[in-house]
GROMACS .gro file of C-alpha atoms in nm:
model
  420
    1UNK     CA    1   1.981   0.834  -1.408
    2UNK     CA    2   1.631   0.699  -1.560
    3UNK     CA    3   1.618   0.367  -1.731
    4UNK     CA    4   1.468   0.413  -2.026
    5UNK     CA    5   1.387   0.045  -2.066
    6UNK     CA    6   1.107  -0.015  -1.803
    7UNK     CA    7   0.773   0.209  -1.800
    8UNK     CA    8   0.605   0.136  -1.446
    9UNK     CA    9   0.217   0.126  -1.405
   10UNK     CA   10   0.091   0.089  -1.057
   11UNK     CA   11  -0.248  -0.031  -0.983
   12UNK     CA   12  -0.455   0.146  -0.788
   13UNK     CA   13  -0.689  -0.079  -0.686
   14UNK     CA   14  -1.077  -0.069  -0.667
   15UNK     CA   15  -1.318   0.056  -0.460
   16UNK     CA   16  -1.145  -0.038  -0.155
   17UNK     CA   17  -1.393  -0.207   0.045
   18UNK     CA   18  -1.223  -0.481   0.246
   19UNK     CA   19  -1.032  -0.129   0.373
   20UNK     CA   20  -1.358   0.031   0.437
   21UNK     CA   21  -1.400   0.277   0.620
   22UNK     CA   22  -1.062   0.422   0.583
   23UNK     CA   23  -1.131   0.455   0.206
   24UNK     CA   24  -1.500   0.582   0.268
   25UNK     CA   25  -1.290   0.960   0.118
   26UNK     CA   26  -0.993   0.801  -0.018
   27UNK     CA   27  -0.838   0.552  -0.253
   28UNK     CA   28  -0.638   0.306  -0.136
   29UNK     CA   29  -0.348   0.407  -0.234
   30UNK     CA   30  -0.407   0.757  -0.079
   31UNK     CA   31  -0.451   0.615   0.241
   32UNK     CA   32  -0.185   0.713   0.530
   33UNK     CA   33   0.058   0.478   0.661
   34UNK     CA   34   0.309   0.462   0.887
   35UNK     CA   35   0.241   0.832   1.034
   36UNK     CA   36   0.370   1.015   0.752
   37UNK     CA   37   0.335   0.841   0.398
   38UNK     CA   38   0.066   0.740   0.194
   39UNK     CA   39   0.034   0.356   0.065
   40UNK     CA   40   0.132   0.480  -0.254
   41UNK     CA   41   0.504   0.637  -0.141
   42UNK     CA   42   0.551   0.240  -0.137
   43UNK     CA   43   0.561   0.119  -0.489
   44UNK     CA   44   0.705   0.499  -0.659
   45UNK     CA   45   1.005   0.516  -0.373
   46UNK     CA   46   1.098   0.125  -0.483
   47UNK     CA   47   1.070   0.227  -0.806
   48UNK     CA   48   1.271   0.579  -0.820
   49UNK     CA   49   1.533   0.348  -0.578
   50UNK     CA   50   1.557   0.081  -0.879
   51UNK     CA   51   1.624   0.429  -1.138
   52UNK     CA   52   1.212   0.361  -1.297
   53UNK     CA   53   1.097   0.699  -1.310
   54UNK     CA   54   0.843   0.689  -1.508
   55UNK     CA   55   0.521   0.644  -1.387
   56UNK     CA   56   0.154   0.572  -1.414
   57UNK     CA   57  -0.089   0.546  -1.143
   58UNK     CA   58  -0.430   0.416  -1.217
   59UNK     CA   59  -0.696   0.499  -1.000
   60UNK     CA   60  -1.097   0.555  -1.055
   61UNK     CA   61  -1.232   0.599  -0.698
   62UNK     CA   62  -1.272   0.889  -0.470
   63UNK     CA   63  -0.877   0.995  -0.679
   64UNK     CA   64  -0.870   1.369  -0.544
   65UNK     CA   65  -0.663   1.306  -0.243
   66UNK     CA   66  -0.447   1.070  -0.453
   67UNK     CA   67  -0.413   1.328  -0.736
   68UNK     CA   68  -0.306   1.603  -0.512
   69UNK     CA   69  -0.072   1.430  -0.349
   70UNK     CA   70   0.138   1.331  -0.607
   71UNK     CA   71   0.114   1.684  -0.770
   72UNK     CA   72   0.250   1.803  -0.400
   73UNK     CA   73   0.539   1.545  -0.377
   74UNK     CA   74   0.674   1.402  -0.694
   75UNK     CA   75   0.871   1.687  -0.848
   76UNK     CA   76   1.135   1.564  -1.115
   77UNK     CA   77   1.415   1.862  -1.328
   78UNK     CA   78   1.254   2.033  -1.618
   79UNK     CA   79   1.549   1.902  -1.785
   80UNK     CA   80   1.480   1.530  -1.728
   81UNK     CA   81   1.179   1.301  -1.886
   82UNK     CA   82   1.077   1.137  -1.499
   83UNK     CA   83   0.693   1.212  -1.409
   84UNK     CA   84   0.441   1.002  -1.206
   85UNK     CA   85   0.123   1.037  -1.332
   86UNK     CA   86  -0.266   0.939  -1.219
   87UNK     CA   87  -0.456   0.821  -1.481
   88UNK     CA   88  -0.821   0.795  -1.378
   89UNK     CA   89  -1.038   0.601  -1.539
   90UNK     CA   90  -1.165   0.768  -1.828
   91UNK     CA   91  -1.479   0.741  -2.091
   92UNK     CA   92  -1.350   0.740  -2.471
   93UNK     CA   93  -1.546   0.648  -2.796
   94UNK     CA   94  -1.324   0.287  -2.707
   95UNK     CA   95  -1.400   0.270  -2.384
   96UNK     CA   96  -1.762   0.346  -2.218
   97UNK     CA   97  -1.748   0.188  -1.828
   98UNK     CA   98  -1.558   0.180  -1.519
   99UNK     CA   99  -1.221  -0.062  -1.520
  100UNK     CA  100  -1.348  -0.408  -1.466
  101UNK     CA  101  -1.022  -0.514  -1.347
  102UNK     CA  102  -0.642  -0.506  -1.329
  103UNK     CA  103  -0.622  -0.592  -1.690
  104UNK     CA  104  -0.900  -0.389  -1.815
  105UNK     CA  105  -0.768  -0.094  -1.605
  106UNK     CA  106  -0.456  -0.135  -1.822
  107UNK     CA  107  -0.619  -0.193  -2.130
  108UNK     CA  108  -0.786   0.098  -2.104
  109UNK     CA  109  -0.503   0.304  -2.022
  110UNK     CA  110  -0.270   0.141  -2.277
  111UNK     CA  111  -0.328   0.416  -2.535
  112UNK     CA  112  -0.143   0.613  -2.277
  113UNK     CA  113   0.142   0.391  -2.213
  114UNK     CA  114   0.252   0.320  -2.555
  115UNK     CA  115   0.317   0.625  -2.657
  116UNK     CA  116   0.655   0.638  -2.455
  117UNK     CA  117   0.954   0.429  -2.517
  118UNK     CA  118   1.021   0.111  -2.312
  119UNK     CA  119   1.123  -0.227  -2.347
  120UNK     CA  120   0.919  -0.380  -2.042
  121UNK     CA  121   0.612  -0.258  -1.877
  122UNK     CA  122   0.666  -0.316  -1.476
  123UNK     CA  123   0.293  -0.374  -1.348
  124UNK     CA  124   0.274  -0.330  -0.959
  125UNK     CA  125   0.005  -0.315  -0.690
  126UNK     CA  126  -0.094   0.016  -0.515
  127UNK     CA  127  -0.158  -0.153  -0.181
  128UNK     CA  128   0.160  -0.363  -0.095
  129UNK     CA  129   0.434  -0.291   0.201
  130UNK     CA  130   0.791  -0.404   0.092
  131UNK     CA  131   1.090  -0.287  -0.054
  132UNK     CA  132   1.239  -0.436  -0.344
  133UNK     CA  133   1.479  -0.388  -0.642
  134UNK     CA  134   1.293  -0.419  -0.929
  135UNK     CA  135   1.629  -0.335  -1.152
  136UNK     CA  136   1.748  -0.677  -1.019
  137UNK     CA  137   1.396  -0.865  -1.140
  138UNK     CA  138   1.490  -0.638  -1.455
  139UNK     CA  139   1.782  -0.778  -1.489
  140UNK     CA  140   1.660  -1.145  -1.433
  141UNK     CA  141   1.423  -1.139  -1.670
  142UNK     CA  142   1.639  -0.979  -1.973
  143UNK     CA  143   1.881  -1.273  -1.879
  144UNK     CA  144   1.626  -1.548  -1.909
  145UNK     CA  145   1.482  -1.396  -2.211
  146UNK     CA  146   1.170  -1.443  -2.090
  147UNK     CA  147   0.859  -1.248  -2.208
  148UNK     CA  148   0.665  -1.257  -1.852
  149UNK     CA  149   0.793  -1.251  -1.493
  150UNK     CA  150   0.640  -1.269  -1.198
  151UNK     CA  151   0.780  -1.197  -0.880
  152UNK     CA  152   0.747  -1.476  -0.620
  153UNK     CA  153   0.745  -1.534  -0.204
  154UNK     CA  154   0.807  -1.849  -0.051
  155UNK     CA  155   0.426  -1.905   0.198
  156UNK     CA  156   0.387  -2.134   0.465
  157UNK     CA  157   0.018  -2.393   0.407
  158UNK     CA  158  -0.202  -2.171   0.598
  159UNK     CA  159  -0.131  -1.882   0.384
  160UNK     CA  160  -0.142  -2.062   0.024
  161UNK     CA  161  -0.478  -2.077  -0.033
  162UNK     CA  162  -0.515  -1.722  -0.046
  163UNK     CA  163  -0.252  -1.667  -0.358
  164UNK     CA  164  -0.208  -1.769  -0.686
  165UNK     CA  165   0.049  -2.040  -0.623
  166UNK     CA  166   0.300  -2.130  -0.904
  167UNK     CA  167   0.543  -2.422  -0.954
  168UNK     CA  168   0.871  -2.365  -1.130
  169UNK     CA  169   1.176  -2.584  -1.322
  170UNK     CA  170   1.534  -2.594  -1.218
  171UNK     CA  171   1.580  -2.287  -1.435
  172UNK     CA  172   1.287  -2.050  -1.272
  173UNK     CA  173   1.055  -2.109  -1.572
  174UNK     CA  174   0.705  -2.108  -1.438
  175UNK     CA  175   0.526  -2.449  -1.548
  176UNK     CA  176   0.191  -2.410  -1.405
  177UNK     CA  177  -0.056  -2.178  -1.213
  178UNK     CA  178  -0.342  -2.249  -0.971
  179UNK     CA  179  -0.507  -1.988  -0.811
  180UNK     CA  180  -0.606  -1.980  -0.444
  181UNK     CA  181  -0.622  -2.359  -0.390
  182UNK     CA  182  -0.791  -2.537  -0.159
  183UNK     CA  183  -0.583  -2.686   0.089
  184UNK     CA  184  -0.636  -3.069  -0.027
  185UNK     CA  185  -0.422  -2.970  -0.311
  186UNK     CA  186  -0.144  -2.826  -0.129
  187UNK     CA  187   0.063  -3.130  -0.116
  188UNK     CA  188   0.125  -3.128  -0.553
  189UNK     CA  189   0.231  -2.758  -0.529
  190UNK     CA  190   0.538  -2.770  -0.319
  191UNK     CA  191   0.835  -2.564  -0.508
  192UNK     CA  192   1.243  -2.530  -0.415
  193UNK     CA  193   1.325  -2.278  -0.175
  194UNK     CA  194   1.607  -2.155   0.035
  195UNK     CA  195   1.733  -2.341   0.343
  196UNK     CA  196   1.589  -2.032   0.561
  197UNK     CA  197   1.257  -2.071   0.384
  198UNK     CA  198   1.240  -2.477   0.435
  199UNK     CA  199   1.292  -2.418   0.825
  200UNK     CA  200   0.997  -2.172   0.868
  201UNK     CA  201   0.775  -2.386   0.648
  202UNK     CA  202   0.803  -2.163   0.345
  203UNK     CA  203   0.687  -2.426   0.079
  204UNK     CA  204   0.495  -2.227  -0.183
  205UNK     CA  205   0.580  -1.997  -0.404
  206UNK     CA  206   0.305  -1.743  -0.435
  207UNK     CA  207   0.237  -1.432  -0.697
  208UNK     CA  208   0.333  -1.075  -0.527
  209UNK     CA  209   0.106  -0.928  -0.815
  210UNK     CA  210   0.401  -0.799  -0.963
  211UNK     CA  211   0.492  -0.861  -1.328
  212UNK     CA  212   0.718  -0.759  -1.618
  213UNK     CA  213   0.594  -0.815  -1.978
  214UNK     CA  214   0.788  -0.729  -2.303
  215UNK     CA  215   0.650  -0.438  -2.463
  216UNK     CA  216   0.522  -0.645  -2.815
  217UNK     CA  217   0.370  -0.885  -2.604
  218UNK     CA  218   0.142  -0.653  -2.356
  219UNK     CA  219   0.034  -0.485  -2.630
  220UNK     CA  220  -0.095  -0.767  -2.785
  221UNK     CA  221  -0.215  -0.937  -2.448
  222UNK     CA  222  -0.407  -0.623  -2.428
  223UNK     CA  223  -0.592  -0.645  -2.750
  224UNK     CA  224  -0.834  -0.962  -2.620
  225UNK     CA  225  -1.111  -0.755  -2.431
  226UNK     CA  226  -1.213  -1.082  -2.332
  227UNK     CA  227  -0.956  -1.115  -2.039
  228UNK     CA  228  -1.080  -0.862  -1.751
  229UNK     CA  229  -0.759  -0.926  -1.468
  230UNK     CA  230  -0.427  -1.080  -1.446
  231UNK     CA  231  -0.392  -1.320  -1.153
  232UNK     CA  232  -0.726  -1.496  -1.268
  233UNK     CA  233  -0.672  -1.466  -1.636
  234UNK     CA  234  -0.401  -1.351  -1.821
  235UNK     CA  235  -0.153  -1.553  -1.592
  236UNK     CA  236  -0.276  -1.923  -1.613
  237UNK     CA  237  -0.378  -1.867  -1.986
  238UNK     CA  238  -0.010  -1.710  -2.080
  239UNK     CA  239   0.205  -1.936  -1.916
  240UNK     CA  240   0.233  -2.245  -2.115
  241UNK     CA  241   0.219  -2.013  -2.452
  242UNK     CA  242   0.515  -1.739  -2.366
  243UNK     CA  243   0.826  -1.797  -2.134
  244UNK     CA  244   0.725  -1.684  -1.774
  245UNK     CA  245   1.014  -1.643  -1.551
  246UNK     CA  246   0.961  -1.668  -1.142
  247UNK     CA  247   1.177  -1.459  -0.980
  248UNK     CA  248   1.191  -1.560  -0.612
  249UNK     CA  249   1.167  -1.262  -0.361
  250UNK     CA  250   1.247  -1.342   0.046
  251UNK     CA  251   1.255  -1.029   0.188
  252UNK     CA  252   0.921  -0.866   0.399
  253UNK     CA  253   0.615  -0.835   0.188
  254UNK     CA  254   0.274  -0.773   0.313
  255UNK     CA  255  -0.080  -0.711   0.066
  256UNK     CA  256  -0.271  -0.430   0.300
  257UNK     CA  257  -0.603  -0.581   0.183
  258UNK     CA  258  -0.771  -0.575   0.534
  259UNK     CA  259  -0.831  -0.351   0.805
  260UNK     CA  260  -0.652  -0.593   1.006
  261UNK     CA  261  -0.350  -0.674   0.772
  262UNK     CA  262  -0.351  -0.267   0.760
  263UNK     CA  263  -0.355  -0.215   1.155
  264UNK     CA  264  -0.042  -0.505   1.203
  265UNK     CA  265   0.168  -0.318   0.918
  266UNK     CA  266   0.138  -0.013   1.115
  267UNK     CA  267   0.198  -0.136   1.475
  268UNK     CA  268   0.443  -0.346   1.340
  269UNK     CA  269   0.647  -0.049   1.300
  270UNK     CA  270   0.706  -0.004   1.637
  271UNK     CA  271   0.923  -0.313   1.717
  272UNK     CA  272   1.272  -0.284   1.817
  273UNK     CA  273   1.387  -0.390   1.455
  274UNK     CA  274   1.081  -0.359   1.244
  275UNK     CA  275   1.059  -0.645   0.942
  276UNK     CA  276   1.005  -0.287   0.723
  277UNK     CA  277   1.331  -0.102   0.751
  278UNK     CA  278   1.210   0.314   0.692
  279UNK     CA  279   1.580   0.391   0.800
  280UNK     CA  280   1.785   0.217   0.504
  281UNK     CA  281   1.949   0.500   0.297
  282UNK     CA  282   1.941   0.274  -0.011
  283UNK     CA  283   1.563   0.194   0.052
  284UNK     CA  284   1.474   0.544   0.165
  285UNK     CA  285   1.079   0.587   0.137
  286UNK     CA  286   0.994   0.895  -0.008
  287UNK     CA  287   0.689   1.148   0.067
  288UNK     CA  288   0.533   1.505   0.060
  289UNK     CA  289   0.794   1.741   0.234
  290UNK     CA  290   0.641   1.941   0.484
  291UNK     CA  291   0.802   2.215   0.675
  292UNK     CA  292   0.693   2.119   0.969
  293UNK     CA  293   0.765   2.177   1.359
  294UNK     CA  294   0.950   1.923   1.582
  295UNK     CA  295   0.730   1.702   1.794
  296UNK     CA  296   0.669   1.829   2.147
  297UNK     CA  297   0.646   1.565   2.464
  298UNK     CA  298   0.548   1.690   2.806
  299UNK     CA  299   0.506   1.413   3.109
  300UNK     CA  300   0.497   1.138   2.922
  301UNK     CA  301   0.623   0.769   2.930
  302UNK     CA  302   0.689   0.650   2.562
  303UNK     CA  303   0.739   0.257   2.492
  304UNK     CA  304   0.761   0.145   2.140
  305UNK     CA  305   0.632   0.469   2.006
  306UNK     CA  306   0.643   0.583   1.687
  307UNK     CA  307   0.556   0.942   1.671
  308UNK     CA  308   0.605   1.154   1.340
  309UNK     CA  309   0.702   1.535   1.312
  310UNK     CA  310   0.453   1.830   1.425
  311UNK     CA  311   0.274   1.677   1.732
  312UNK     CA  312   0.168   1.796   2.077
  313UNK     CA  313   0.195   1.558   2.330
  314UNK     CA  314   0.115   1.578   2.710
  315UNK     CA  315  -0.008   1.196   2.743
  316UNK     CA  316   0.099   0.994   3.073
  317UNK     CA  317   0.210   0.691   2.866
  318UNK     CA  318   0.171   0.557   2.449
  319UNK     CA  319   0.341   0.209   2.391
  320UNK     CA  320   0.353   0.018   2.114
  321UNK     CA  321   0.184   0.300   1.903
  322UNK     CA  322   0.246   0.502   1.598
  323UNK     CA  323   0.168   0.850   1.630
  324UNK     CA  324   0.109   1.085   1.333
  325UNK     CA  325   0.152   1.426   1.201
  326UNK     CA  326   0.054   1.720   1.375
  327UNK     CA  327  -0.129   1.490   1.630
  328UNK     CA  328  -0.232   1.661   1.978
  329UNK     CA  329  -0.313   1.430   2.322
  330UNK     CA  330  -0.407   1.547   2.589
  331UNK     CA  331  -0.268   1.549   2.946
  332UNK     CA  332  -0.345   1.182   3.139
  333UNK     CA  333  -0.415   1.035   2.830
  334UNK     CA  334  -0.329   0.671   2.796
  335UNK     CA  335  -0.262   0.534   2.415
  336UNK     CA  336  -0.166   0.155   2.345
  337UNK     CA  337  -0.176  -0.050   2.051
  338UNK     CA  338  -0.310   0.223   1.833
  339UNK     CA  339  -0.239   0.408   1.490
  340UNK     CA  340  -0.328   0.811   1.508
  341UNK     CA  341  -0.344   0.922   1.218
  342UNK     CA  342  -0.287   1.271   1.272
  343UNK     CA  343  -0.433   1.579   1.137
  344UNK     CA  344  -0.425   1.804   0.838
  345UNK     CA  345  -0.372   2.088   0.984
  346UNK     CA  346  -0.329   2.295   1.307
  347UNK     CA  347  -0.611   2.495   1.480
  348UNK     CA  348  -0.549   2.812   1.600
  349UNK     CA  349  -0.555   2.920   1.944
  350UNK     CA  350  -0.880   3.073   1.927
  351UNK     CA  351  -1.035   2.771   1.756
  352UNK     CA  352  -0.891   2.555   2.024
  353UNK     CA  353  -1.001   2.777   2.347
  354UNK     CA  354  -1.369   2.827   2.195
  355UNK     CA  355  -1.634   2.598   2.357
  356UNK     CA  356  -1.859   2.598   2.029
  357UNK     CA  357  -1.540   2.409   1.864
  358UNK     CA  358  -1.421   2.052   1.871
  359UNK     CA  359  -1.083   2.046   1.898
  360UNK     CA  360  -0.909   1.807   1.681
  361UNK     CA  361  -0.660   1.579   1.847
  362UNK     CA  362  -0.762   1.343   2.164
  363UNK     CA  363  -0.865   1.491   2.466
  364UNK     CA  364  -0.762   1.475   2.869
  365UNK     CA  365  -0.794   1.130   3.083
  366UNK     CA  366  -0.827   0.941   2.741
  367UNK     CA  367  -0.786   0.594   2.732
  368UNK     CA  368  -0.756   0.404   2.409
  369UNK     CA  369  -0.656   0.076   2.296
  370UNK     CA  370  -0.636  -0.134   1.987
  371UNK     CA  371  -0.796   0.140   1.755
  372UNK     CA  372  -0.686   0.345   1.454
  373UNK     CA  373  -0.790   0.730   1.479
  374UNK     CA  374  -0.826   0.843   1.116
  375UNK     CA  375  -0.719   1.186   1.016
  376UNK     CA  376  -0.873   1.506   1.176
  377UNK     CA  377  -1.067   1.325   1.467
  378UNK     CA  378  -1.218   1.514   1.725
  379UNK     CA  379  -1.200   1.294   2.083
  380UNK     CA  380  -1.343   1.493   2.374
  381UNK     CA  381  -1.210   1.391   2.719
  382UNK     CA  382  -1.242   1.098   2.938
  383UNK     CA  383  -1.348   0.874   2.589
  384UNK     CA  384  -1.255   0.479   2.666
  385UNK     CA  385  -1.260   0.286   2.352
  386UNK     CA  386  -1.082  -0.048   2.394
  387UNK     CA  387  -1.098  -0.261   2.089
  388UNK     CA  388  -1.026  -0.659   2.153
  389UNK     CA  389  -1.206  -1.008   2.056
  390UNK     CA  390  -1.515  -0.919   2.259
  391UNK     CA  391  -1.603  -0.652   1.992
  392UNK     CA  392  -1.837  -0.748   1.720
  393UNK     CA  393  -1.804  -0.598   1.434
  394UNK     CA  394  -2.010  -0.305   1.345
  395UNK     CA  395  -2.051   0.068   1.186
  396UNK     CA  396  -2.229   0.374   1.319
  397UNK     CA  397  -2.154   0.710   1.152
  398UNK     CA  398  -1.848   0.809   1.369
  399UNK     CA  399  -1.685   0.481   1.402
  400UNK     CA  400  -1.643   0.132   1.298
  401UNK     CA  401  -1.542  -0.222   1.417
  402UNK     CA  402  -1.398  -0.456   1.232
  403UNK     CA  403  -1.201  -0.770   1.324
  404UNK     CA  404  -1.189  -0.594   1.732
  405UNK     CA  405  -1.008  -0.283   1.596
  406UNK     CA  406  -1.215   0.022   1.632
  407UNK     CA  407  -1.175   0.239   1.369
  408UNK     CA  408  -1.275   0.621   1.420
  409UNK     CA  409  -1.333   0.751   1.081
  410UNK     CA  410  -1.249   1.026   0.935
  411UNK     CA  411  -1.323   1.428   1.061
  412UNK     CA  412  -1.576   1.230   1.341
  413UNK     CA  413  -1.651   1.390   1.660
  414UNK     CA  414  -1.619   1.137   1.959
  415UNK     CA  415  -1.785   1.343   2.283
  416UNK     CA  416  -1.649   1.331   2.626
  417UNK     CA  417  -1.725   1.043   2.809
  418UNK     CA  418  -1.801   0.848   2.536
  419UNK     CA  419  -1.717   0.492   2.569
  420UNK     CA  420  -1.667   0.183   2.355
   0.00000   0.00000   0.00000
């Protein structure tokens, strides 16, 4: 079943840099989370879960991973009118320069958009963890006739000031709009919440960056060239002129804007009962289906691991870890507090015997700590990198440091002995 009614667009952010270096190759939304996925499985599985499938993804930097992705995973019947598509930014006789912002990247891309048939136009960020309904915000806003909604999280003080916090009436009509506030301000911009919200401090209701608009009205929203993004623009000039519903979200919800807010997601996986459920059949996150080998684990004590499909493993302990594809440790190894990206591919045994070669994976007598290991690494044996507090930040052409995680980048060669 498609509904017919909603057209999704899904941001894909700009250049990335707060996520730097992990997007030094990549967009943002291409980059790999959880062991397996790709930021962007996020927002299309929430949407093919709430029956939206029909997709744009806008994009304009570094889009080839991005691009192929999709093209490898989202496969819809001949028979049915469901795509995801990336729209890169593009120069027309309209349009000369780069998208300026989250409005302009829709502006320019609205040419696009309206030539399919939809009611509402279901804007969503490219770089968010959470799992929502969006046929239930749908639904919310059809009944409240409004022309905007925004979807809203309850925030405690110390997170307000870096959202656009809203206040609403008795009815969930959004009556005004400040963005990122300063924290004198906090005490006019209290809103009702749940019970469970009150008790943890939850006072303010903040934007999520995810809207609905009716089609007439985005279209003409659009037409102002003027107006360059929607959180600092379009939203606090709209609301007083065209009904703007809040509809209050309470579940998990986390913006991956940092290399730290990045690194928690992930290691946050590895709890007990993680706050983002990947085994709920109704939230199921989808991905590229690879035919891969089950993992193999020789000698090794695993403690809040999570280790994806295809891997090699002859470590002496990983805790509180997530492990990914077609990863390879080496015997003695020690791995805690760390995301491993995985690899591409496998080498073959040749490649992997041969002196002249690195072999991609982490070597023997390893020790590694508070660190993310981007795809294809090469880490020779008896490397110590232990990221922590004491660790100023920094960036050298094989790694970076950033808020005490070390971050290896991508396809760099880390030789034995090496230590950080």
């Amino acid at each position: 079943m498609i509904n017919n009614e909603v057209f999704a667009i899904i941001l894909g952010g700009g250049q990335g840099s707060r996520l730097h270096p992990l997007t030094e190759a990549r967009s943002k939304p291409a980059v790999p989370i959880a062991g397996k996925y790709r930021l962007v499985d996020i927002p299309i599985s929430n949407c093919i879960n709430s029956d939206i499938k029909r997709m744009f993804v806008l994009t304009q930097f570094n889009s080839a991973s991005l691009n192929r992705h999709i093209k490898d995973t989202y496969h819809f019947s001949f028979f049915s009118s469901a795509f995801v598509d990336v729209l890169a930014a593009e120069q027309t006789p309209e349009n000369k320069g780069w998208f300026q912002g989250t409005a302009d990247a829709v502006r320019q891309s609205m040419h696009h958009v309206l030539r399919h048939e939809f009611e509402y136009v279901l804007i969503l960020s490219g770089d968010q963890l959470y799992q929502m309904d969006y046929e239930k915000m749908v639904q919310a806003h059809k009944e409240s006739n409004a022309e905007i909604s925004i979807a809203t999280i309850p925030v405690a003080a110390k997170d307000a000031t870096g959202f656009g916090i809203l206040k609403s009436d008795e009815n969930n009509i959004i009556t005004s709009f400040i963005e990122k506030p300063d924290a004198s301000l906090l005490s006019d911009w209290t809103s009702e919440v749940s019970d469970e919200m009150k008790a943890s401090g939850r006072n303010y209701l903040a934007s999520m960056g995810i809207y609905i608009f009716n089609r007439d009205l985005i279209a003409k929203l659009m037409e102002d060239e003027s107006t360059i993004d929607f959180g600092k623009e379009i939203i606090p000039q709209n609301i007083a002129k065209h009904k703007t519903l809040s509809y209050q979200y309470e579940g998990y919800w986390t913006d991956i804007g940092t290399i730290e807010s990045f690194f928690e997601a992930n290691i946050g996986l590895t709890a007990d009962i993680p706050e983002f459920d990947l085994y709920d059949k109704s939230k199921r996150i989808y991905t590229r289906a690879r035919m891969l080998p089950t993992t193999k684990v020789s000698g090794t004590t695993l403690n809040k691991a999570v280790i994806a499909e295809g891997c090699i493993i002859c470590a002496s302990k990983i805790e509180q870890s997530v492990i990914g594809i077609r990863s390879r440790i080496g015997a003695e190894s020690v791995i805690i507090n760390t995301y491993m990206m995985g690899s591409d591919y496998y080498q073959n045994l040749d490649d992997i015997s041969n002196p002249e070669k690195h072999t991609i994976g982490i070597g023997e007598r390893c020790h590694i700590k508070n660190a993310i290991l981007d795809k294809n690494c090469a880490i020779g044996d008896d490397v110590k990198i232990e990221g922590g507090p004491h660790l100023k930040d920094v960036e050298t052409d094989t790694y970076a440091i950033k808020d005490g995680i070390v971050v290896i980048k991508k396809e760099a060669v880390i030789p034995s002995g090496f230590v950080i």
